[in-house]
Short mmCIF file of C-alpha atoms in Angstrom, two decimals:
data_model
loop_
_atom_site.label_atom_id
_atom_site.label_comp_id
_atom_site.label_asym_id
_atom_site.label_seq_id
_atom_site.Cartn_x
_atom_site.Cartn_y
_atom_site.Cartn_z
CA UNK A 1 44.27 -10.48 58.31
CA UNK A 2 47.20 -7.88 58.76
CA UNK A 3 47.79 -6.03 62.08
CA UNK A 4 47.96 -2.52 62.93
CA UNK A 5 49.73 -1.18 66.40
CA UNK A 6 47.39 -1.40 69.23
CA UNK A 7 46.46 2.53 69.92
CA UNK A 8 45.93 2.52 74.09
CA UNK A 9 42.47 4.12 74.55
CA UNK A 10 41.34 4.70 77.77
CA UNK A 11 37.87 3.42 77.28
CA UNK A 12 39.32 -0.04 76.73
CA UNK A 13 41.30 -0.02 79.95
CA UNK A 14 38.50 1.07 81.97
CA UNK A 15 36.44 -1.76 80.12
CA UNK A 16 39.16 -4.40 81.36
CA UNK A 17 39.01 -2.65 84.48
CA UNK A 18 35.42 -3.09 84.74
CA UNK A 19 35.30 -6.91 84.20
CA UNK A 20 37.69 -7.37 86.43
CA UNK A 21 35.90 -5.81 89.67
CA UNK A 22 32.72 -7.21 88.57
CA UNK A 23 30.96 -9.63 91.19
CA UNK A 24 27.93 -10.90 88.82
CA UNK A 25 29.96 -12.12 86.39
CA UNK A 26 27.77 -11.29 83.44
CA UNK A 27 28.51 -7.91 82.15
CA UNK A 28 26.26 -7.07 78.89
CA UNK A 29 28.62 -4.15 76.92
CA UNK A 30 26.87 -1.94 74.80
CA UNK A 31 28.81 -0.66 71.83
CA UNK A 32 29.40 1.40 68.74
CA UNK A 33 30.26 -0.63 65.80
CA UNK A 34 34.29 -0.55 65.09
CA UNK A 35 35.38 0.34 68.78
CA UNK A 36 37.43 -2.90 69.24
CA UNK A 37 35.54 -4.34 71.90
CA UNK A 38 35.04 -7.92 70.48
CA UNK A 39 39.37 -7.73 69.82
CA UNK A 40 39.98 -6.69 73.45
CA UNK A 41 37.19 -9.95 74.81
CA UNK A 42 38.86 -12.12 72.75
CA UNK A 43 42.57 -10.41 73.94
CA UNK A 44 41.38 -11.19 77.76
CA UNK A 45 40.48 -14.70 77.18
CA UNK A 46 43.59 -15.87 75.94
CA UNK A 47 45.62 -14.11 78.43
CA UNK A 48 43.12 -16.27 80.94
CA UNK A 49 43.73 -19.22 78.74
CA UNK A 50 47.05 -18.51 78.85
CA UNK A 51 48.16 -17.72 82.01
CA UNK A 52 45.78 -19.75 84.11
CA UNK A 53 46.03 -23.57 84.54
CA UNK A 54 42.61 -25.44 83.52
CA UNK A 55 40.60 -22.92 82.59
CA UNK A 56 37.87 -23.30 79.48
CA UNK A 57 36.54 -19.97 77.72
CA UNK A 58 33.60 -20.05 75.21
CA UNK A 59 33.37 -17.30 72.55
CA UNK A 60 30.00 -17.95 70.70
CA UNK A 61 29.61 -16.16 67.61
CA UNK A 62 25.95 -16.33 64.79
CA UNK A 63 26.90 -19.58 63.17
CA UNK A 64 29.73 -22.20 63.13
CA UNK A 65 31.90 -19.99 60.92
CA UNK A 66 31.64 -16.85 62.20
CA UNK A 67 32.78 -18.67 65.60
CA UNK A 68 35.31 -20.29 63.86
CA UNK A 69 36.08 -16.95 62.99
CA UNK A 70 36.41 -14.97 66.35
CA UNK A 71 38.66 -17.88 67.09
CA UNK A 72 41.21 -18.11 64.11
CA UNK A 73 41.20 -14.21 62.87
CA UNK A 74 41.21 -12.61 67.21
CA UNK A 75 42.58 -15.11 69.42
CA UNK A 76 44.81 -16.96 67.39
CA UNK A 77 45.73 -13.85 65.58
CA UNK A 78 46.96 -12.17 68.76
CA UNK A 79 48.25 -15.32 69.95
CA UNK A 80 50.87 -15.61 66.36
CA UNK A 81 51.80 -12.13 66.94
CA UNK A 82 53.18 -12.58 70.68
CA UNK A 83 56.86 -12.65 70.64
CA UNK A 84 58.39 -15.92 70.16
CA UNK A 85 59.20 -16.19 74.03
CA UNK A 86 56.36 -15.90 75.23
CA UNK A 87 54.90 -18.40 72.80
CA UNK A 88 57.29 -20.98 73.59
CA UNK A 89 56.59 -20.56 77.72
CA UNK A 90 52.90 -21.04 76.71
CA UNK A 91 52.72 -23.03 73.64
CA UNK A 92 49.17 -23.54 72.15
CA UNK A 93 47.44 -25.39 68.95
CA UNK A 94 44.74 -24.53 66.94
CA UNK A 95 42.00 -26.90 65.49
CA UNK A 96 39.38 -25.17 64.03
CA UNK A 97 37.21 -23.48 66.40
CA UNK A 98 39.37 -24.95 69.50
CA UNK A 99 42.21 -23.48 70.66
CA UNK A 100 43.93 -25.31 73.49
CA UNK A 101 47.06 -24.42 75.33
CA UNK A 102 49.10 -28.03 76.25
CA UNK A 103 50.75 -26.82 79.25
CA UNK A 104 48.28 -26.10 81.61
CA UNK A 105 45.08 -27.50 80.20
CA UNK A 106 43.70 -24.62 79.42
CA UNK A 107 41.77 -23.59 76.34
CA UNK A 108 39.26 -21.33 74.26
CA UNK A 109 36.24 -22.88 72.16
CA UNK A 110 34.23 -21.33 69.52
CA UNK A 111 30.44 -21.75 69.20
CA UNK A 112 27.82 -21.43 67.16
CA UNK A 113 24.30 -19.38 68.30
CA UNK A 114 21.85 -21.72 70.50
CA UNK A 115 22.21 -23.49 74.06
CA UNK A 116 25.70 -25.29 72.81
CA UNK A 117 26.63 -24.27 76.20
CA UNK A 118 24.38 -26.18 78.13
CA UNK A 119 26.26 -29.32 80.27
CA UNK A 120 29.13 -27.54 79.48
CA UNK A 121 31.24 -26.26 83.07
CA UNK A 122 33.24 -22.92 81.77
CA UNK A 123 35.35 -20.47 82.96
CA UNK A 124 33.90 -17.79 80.90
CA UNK A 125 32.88 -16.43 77.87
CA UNK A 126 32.37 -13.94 74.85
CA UNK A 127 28.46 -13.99 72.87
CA UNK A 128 29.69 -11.67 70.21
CA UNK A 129 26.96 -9.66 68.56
CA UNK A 130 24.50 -10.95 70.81
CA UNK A 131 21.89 -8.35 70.24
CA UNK A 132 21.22 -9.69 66.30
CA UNK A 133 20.01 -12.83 67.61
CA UNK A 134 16.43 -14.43 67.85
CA UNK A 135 17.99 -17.16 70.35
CA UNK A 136 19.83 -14.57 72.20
CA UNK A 137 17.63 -15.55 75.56
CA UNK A 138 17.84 -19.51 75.35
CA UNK A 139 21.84 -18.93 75.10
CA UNK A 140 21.55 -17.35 78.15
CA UNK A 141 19.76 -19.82 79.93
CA UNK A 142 22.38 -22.26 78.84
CA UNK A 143 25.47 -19.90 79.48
CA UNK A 144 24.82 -18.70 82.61
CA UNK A 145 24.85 -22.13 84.56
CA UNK A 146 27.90 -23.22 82.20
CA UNK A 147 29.75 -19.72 83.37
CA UNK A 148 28.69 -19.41 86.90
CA UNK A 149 31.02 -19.64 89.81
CA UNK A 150 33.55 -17.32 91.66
CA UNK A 151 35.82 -15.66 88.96
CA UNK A 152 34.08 -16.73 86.16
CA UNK A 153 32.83 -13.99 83.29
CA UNK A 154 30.22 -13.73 80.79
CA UNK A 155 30.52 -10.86 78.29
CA UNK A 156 27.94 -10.46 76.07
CA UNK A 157 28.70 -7.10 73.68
CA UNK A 158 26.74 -6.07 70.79
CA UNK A 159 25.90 -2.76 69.34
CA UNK A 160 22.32 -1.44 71.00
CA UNK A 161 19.30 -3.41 69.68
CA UNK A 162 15.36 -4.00 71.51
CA UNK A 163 15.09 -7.42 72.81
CA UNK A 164 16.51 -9.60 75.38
CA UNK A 165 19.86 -7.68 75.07
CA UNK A 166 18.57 -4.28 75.92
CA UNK A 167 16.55 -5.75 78.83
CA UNK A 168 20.55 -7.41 79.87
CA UNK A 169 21.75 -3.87 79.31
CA UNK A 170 19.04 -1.80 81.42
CA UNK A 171 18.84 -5.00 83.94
CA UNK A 172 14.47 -5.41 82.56
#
């Protein structure tokens, strides 16, 4: 994966802006394919991870690699191209779908579709593409409890599909 300079769009900032003021703490994000969405989730997660002693994000993706995925080719791959100082205040390691920062206990765990949440206590989370799957409602039952608590977000973002995403999306 090679990077490109981060354009500022104003959409994004008022997306960021968004989660932050949100009370619920589950925000379902409709989107357009190619819009960078899933980059700037995965962006605010590590800066939690990063900046905020014992925190635990999940980012569940369809299966085990394209978790594995969101994990290695987003976060980490924003997280290599920090400069070096910031890095070394905040140092992290990667295993697989588990990125953990050392410091301050913090870290960001990539899961596969189904209720791999559940008995899990979180900070947050990302359920990338959420709209394309069948189990999109039992990871929901499972995330929500494992998410729930003052502070905590769940984003789910996909682009616009009928099922139990458009009923998150128009609150059915």
């Amino acid at each position: 994966v090679t990077g490109k300079p981060w354009r500022h769009e104003e959409y994004l900032e008022k997306t960021i802006q968004i989660v932050h003021e949100d009370e619920d703490g589950l925000i379902a994000d409709a989107k357009s394919r190619q819009i960078r969405k899933t980059w700037l989730y995965c962006a605010y997660f590590l800066h939690q991870a990063m900046f905020f002693p014992h925190r635990r994000y999940f980012i569940q993706g369809l299966n085990a690699d394209d978790a594995n995925e969101l994990i290695r080719d987003r976060c980490w791959f924003i997280y290599e191209h920090l400069p070096e100082w910031m890095r070394k205040i905040h140092p992290a390691t990667k295993i697989y779908n588990f990125l953990e920062f050392t410091q301050n206990g913090s870290a960001i765990q990539g899961l596969p579709v189904g209720d791999k949440m559940r008995g899990k206590v979180g900070s947050g989370g990302l359920i990338d593409e959420g709209a394309k799957w069948n189990e999109l409602g039992l990871c929901l039952e499972a995330a929500i409890p494992a998410t729930k608590g003052k502070g905590c977000k769940l984003v789910v973002v996909s682009s616009a599909a009928p099922g139990a995403f458009e009923a998150l999306v128009y609150d059915r």
